[in-house]
XYZ file of C-alpha atoms in Angstrom:
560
model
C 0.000 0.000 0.000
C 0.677 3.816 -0.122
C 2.704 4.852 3.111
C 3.400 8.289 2.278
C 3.144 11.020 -0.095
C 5.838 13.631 -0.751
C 5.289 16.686 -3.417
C 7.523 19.928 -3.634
C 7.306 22.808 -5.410
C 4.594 22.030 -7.549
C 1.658 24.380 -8.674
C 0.745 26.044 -4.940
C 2.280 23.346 -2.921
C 5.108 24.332 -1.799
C 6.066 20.704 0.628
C 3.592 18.463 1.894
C 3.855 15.668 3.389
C 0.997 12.727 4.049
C 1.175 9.552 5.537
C -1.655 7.575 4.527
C -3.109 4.707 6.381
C -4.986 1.391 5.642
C -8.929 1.137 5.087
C -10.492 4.174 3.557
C -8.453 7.481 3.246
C -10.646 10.821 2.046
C -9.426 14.028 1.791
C -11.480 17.012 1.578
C -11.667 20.649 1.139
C -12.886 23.700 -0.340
C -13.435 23.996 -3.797
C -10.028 25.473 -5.478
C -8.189 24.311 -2.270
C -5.895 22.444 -4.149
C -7.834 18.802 -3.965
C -7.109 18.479 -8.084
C -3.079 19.290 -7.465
C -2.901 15.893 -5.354
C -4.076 14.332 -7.850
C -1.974 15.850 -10.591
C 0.969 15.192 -8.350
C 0.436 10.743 -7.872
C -0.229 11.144 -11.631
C 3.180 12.644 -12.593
C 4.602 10.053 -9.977
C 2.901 7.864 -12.324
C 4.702 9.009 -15.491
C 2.021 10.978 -16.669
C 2.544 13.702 -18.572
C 2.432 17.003 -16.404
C 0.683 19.921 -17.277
C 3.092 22.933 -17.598
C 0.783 25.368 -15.478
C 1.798 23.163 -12.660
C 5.577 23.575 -12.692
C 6.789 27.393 -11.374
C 8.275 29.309 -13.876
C 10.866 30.591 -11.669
C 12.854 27.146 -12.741
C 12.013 26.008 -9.582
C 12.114 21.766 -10.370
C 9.269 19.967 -8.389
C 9.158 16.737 -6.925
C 6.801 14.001 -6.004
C 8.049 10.835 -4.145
C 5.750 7.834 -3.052
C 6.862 5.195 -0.792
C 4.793 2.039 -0.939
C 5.081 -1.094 1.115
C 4.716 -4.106 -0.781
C 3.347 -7.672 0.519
C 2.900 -11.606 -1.099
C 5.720 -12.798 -3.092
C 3.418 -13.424 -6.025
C 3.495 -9.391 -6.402
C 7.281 -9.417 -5.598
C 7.923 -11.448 -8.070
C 6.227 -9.662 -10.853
C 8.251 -6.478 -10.048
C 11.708 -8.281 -10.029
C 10.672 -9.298 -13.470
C 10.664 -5.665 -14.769
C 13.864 -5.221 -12.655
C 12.898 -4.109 -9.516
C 14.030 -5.241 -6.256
C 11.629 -4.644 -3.168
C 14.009 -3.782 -0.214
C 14.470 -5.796 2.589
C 11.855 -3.353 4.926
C 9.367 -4.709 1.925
C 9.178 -0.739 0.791
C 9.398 0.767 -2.885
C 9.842 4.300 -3.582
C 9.008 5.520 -6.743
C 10.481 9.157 -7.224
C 9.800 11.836 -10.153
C 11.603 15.417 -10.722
C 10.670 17.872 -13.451
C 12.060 21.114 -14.526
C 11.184 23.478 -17.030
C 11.768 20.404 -19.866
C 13.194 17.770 -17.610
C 12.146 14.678 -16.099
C 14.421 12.357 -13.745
C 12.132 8.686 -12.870
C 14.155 6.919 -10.107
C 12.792 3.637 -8.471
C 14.735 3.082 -5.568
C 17.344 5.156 -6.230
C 17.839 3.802 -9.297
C 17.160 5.533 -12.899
C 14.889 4.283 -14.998
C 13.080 5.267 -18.306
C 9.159 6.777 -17.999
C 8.296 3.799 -20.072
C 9.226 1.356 -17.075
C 8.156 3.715 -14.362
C 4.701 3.204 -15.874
C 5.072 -0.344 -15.543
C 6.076 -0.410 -12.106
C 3.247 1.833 -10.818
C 1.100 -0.434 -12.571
C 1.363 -2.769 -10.440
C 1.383 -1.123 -7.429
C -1.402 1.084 -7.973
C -4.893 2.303 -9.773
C -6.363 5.639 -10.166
C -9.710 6.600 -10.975
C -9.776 10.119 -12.363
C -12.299 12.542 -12.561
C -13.508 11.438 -15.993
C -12.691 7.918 -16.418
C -16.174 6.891 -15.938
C -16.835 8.379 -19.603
C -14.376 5.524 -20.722
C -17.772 3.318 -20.591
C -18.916 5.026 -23.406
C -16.749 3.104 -25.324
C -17.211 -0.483 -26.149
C -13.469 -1.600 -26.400
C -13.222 -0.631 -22.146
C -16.180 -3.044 -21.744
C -13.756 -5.892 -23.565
C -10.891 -4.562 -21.308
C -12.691 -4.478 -18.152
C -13.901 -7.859 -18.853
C -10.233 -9.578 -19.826
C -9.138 -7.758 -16.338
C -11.873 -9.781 -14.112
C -10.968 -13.168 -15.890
C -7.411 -12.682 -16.340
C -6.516 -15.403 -13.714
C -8.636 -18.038 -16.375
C -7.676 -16.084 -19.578
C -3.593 -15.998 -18.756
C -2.987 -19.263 -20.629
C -4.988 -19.111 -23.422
C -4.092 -15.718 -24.344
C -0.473 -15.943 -24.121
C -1.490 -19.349 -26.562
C -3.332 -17.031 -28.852
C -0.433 -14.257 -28.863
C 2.230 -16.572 -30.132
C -0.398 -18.419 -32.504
C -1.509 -14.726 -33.924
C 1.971 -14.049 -34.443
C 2.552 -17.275 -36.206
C -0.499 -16.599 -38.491
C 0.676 -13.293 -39.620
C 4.329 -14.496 -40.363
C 2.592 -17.075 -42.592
C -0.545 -14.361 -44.308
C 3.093 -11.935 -44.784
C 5.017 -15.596 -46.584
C 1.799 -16.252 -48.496
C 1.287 -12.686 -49.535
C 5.058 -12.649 -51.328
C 3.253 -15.566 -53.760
C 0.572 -12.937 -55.178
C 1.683 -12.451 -58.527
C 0.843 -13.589 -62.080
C 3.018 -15.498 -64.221
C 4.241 -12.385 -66.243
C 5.202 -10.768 -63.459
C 6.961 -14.015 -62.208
C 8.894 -14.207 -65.280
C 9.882 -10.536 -65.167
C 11.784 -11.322 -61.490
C 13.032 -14.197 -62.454
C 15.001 -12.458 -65.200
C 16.047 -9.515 -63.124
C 16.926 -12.091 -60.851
C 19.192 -13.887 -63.104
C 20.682 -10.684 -64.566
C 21.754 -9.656 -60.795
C 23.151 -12.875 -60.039
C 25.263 -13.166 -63.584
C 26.552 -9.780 -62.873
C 27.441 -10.310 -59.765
C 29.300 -13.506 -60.375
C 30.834 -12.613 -63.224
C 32.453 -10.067 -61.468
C 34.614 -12.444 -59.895
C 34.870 -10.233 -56.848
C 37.840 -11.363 -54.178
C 37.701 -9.926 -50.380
C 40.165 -7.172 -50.053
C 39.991 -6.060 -53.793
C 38.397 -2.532 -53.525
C 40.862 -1.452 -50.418
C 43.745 -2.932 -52.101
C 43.071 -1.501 -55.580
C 42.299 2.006 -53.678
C 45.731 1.854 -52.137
C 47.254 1.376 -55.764
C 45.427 3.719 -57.225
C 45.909 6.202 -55.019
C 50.373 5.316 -55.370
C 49.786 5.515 -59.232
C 47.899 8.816 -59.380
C 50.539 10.530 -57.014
C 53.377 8.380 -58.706
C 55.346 11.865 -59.947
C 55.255 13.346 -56.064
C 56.146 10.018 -54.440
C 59.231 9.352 -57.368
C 60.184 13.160 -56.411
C 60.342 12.415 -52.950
C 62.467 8.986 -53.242
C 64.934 10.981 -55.807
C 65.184 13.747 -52.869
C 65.767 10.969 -50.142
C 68.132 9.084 -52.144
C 70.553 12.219 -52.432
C 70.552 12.962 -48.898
C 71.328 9.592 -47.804
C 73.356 8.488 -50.139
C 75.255 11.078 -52.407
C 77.904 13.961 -52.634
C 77.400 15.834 -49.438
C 74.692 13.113 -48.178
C 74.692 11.726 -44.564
C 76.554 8.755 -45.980
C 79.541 10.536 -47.435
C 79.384 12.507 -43.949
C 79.333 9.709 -42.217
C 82.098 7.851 -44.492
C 84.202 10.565 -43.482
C 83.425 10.624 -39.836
C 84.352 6.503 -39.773
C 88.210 7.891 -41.318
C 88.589 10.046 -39.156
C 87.458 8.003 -35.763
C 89.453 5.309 -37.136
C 92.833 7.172 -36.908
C 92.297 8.366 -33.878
C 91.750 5.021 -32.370
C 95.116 4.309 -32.930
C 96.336 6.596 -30.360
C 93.139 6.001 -28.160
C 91.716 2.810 -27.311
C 88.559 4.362 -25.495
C 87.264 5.677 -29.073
C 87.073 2.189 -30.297
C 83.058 1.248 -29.052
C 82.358 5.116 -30.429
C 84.028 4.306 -33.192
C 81.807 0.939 -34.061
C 78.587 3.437 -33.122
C 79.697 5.075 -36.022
C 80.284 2.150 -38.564
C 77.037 0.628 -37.431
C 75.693 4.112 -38.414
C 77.159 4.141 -41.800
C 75.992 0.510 -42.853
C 72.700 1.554 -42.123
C 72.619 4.553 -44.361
C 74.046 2.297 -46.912
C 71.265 -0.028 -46.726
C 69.121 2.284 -46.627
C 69.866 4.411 -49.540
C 70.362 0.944 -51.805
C 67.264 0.044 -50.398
C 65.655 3.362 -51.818
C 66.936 2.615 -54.795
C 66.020 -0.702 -55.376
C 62.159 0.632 -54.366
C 62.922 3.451 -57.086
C 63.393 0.737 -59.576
C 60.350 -1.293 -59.067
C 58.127 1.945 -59.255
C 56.428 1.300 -62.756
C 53.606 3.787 -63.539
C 52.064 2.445 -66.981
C 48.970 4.703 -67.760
C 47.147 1.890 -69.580
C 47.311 0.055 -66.165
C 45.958 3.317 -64.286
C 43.053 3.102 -66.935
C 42.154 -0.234 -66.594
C 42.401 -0.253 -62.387
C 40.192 3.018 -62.784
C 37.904 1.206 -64.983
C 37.904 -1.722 -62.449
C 37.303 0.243 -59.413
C 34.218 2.135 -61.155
C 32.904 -0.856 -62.071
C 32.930 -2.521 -57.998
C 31.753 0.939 -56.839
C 28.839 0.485 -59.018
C 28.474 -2.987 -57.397
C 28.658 -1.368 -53.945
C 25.516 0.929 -54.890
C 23.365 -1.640 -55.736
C 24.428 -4.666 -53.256
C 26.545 -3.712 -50.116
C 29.679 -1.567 -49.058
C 31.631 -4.391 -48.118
C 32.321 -7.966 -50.045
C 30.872 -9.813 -47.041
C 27.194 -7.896 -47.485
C 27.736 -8.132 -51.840
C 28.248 -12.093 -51.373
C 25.111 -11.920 -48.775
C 23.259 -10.243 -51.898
C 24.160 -12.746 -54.040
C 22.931 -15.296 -51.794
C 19.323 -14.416 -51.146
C 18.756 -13.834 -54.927
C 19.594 -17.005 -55.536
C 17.164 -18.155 -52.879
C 14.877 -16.182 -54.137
C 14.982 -17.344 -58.001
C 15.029 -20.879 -56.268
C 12.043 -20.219 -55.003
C 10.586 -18.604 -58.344
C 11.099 -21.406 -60.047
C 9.070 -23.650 -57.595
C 6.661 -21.045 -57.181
C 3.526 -23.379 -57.444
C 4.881 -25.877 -54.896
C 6.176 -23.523 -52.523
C 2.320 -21.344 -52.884
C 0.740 -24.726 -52.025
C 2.887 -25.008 -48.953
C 2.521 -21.957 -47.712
C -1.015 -21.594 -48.542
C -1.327 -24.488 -45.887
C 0.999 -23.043 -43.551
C -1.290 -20.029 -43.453
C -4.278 -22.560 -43.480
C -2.913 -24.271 -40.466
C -1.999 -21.073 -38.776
C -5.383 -19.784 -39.406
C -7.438 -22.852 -38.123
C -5.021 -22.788 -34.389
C -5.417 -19.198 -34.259
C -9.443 -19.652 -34.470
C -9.341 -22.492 -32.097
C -7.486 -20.663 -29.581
C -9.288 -17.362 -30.022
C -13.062 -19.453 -29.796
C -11.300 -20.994 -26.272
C -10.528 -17.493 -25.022
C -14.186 -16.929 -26.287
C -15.701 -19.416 -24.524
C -14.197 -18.311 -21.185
C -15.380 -14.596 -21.317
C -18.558 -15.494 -21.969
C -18.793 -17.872 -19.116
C -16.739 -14.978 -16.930
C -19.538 -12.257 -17.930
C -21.874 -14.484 -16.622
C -19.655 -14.252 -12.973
C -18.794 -10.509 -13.605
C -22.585 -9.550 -14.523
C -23.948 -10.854 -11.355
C -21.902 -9.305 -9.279
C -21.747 -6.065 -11.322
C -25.843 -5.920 -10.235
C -25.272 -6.808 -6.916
C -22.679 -3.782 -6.295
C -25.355 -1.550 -8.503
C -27.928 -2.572 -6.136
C -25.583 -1.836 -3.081
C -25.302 1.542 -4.724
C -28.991 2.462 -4.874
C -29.981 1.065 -8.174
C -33.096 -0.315 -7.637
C -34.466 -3.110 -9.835
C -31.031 -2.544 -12.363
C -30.468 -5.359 -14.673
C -27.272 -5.501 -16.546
C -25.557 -7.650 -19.143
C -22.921 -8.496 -21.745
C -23.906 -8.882 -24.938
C -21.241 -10.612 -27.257
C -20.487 -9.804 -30.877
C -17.879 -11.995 -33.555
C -15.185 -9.870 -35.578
C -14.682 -10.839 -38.985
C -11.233 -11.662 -38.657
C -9.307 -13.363 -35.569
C -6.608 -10.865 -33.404
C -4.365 -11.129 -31.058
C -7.018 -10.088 -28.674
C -9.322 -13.222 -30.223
C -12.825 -12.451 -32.293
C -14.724 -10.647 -29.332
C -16.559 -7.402 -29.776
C -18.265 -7.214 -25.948
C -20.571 -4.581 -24.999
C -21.947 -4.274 -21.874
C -26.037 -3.348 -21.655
C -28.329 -2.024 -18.902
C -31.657 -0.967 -17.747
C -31.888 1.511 -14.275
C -36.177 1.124 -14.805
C -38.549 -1.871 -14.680
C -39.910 -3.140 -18.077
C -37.708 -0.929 -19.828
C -35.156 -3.344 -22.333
C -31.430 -3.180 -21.642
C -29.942 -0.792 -23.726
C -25.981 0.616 -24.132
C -24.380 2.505 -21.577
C -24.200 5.264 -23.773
C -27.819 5.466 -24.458
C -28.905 5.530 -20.912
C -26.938 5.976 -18.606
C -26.121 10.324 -16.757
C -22.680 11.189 -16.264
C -23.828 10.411 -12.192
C -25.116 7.133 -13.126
C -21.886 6.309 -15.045
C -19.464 7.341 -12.015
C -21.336 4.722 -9.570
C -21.269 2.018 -12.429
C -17.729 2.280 -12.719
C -17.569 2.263 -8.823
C -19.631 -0.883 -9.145
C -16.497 -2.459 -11.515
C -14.011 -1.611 -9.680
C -15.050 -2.570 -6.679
C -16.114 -6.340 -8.423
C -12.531 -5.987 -10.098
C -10.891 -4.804 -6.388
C -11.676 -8.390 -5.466
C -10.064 -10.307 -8.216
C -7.429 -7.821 -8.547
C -4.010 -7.962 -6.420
C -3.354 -3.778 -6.660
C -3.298 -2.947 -3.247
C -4.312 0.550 -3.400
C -6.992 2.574 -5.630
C -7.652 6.213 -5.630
C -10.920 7.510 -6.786
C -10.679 11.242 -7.787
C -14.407 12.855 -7.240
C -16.508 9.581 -7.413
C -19.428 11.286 -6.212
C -19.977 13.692 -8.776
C -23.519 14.271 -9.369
C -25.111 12.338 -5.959
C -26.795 13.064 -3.010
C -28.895 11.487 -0.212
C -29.358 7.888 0.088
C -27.450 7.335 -2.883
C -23.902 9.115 -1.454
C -24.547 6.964 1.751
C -24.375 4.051 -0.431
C -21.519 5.236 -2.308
C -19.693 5.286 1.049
C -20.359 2.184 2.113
C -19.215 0.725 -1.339
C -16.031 2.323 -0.623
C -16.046 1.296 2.831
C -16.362 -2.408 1.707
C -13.436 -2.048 -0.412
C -11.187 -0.649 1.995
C -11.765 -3.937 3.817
C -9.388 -5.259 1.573
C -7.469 -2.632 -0.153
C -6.313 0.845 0.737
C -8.595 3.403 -0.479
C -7.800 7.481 -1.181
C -10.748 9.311 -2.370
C -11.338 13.488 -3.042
C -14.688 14.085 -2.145
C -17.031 16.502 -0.870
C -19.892 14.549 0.460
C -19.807 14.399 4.302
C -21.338 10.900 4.020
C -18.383 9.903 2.325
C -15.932 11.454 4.604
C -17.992 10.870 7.566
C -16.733 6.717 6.381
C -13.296 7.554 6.574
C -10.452 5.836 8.807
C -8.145 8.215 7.925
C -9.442 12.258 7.489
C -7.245 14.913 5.670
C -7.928 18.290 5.232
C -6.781 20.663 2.007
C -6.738 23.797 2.265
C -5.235 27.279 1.121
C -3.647 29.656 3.431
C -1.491 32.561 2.876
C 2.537 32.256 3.948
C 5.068 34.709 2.806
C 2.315 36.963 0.679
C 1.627 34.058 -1.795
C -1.261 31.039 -1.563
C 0.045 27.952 -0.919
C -1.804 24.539 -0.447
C -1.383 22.577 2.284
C -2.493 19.172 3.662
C -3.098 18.272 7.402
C -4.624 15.069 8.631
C -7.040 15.550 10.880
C -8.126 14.932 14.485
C -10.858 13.611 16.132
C -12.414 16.710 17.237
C -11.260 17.966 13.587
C -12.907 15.525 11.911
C -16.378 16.864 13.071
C -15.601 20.088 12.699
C -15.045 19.527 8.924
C -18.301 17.194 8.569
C -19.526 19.950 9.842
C -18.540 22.819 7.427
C -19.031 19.863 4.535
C -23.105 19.623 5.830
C -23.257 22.848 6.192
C -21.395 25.512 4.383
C -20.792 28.812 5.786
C -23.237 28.719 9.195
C -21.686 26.380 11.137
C -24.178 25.978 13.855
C -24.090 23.681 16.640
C -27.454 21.657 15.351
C -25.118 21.355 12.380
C -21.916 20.047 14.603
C -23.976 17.813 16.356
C -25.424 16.406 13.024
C -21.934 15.804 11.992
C -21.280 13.918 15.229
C -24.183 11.724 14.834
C -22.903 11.130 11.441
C -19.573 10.324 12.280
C -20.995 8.005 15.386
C -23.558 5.854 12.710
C -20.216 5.227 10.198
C -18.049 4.009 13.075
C -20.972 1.698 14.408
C -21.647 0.343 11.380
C -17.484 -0.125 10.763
C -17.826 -2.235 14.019
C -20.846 -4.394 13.033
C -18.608 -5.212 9.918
């Protein structure tokens, strides 16, 4: 579950900090009080993208850390699949900075990509926003919601289907290369054969290009490199060269070794010297010799090298990805030239493919359709619980015309709120009030196949009163039985529920507005009851209301 809540610097909040507790956590407060900024805040924590208006344009970055505490090794498990290690206190914190074009995810200190901070929260958490309830309005959420009550039945079979769907449209892709006529056949097959006769007649070697570069480039620049030999040739070997120098030097250390024996290892120094300027200026010679610049040779190397550029255009840089060319058009014109046996093979490959792919996706069929059943039933009990009276409300199942990854399933679910009246789409009768307890309804049937320990609701009560909030609150109630709850409202009958109370509100620090949030006594509690039953005239028949309030929600807590 959610242990604590950290946001800085962020729209009006300047630092708040809110440990959250298990059961049923509201907060509350005046309208513009900054309710919606909480809310924006667990989203970016999320890896949501953040509103600008939010961030301060003084450059100021802002920050949102939440610290869960994770339990079962089933759910520790899935996380150290995406990489995550739960520490050994069983806690997680998921971390999120922004800046003026900046974001910095960390999970546990460690950085990691929005992408995977996504995935991570996933699993740790679900948030209801403000709107989501219009998501019924579309039929692929019904499929969705559906696939997420019978997941724990579905696993199998739709990993099955995945693979088999993938399998299918490697094969429809294979069969799809055999859809051409016979002139068009013919026409490959002959550019086919040109490439690979052109390519093998070029006889090409590995090492060819580079090493006919390197003598091209010699031949080109043969007058500057035949200057520079002539030039080194002279100074190491002739008149006034460093071997006549040195040839003099060897005379002259040679006499005076007579009269001084020391001289004789500088005097070898010296030989040694000379024999190598010897060899070296024969050795320039010799390399002088061999040079042989014929311009009919430059043509036809330049004619060469043109020629395997060209090659390189059409079929690879290098002789390794030319010979790969050569290769697969040869397996290709192989396969040309059995075109009507290979067509008939993969025509039933794709057959085959086809027939497991149906299979699997009328198994996956078969179990949603037994799960709506399950999920129906208990969708109407938890409208009932929620002041529907006499609801009825169903699934009603249509085939694709082509199989998916996700199987052949169009689902839609139906309802009626009014005796006699014929179940109808969501969309077609249900208000925007009616649509935010029916997705209550779901997610609290989902809340008790699901294994996310805590689910915000954002403003579930828009558009209720009465009986009808007291039963929202008691829905909410029964779900925090068995998952943490945090819910924005401003019914008291919701708040009155809560196990844990926090207060938002707006106060002025500094000369600027800042939003802060404080969790609230006992005595605080009723106070804001109080002010949420009765606006601006707090009177004590009002406080004493709130009391009473207060006193029914924890009795009935205790006849739980």
């Amino acid at each position: 579950m959610l242990l604590n809540l950290h946001v800085k610097n962020l729209a009006l909040i300047d630092e708040a900090d809110v440990n959250l507790g298990e059961g049923l956590n509201v907060l509350t407060g005046e309208t513009g009080a900054g309710k919606s900024i909480l809310i924006d805040a667990v989203n970016m924590a999320l890896g949501a993208k953040t509103a600008r208006g939010l961030l301060r344009e003084n450059g100021e970055p802002a920050g949102v850390e939440l610290l869960f505490q994770v339990s079962g090794e089933e759910k520790e498990e899935a996380l150290r699949a995406l990489g995550v290690a739960v520490e050994e206190d069983g806690s997680v914190l998921i971390v999120r900075r922004m800046s003026q074009g900046r974001s910095v995810c960390r999970i546990n200190d460690e950085t990691v990509t929005v992408s995977k901070l996504r995935a991570v929260t996933a699993l740790l958490i679900d948030i209801h926003g403000q709107h989501e309830h219009q998501s019924l309005l579309h039929k692929a959420k019904h499929l969705e919601i559906l696939d997420a009550y019978a997941r724990p039945k579905e696993r199998d079979v739709k990993e099955r289907l995945g693979e088999s769907y993938r399998i299918l449209r490697a094969a429809e892709k294979e069969l799809a290369s055999y859809e051409m006529g016979e002139e068009e056949r013919i026409r490959e097959m002959d550019f086919l054969s040109y490439e690979i006769g052109e390519l093998s007649r070029a006889e090409l070697r590995d090492g060819e290009i580079e090493e006919l570069e390197q003598r091209h480039k010699q031949m080109v620049n043969g007058g500057r490199i035949l200057e520079g030999l002539s030039r080194a040739m002279e100074y190491a070997g002739g008149e006034a060269g460093a071997g006549d120098f040195l040839s003099r030097a060897v005379r002259e250390l040679s006499e005076a070794a007579h009269y001084d024996e020391e001289l004789s290892e500088l005097l070898s120094q010296a030989e040694e010297a000379e024999g190598l300027v010897n060899d070296l200026g024969r050795a320039l010679s010799d390399y002088a010799a061999g040079l042989e610049f014929d311009e009919r040779e430059l043509s036809g190397l330049e004619s060469r090298l043109d020629f395997l550029h060209g090659l390189q255009v059409k079929y690879g840089a290098t002789y390794g990805e030319m010979m790969r060319a050569l290769e697969s058009r040869k397996e290709k014109l192989e396969a040309l030239r059995d075109f009507d046996e290979r067509k008939r093979m993969a025509e039933e490959a794709f057959g085959t493919a086809r027939e497991e792919a149906y299979r699997l996706a009328e198994e996956l069929s078969g179990i949603r359709k037994a799960e709506a059943l399950r999920l129906t039933k208990s969708i109407r009990k938890a409208l009932a619980d929620l002041n529907f009276l006499d609801v009825q409300f169903s699934a009603e199942f249509a085939e694709l015309s082509h199989v998916t990854a996700e199987g052949i399933d169009e689902m839609e679910f139906l309802i009626s709120t009014n005796p006699g009246e014929p179940v109808k789409p969501l969309s077609q009768v249900a208000s925007g009030g009616e649509l935010s307890r029916i997705m209550l309804a779901i997610k609290a049937v989902l809340a008790d196949s699901d294994d996310i320990e805590t689910l915000i609701f954002d403003e579930i009560d828009a558009g209720i009163s009465g009986r009808t909030a007291q039963s929202v609150s008691e829905k909410l109630n029964d779900i925090g039985k068995n998952h943490q709850v945090i819910c924005i409202t401003h019914l008291p009958q919701i708040a009155a529920m809560a196990d844990s109370h926090y207060k938002i509100e707006k106060t002025v620090k500094g000369g600027r507005t800042v939003t802060e949030v404080t969790k609230l006594t006992a005595d605080e509690e009723i106070e804001e009851l109080a002010r949420l039953l009765g606006g601006a005239a707090i009177t004590q028949a009002v406080r004493k209301n709130a009391g009473e309030m207060k006193g029914l929600a924890k009795k009935r807590k205790r006849q739980e």
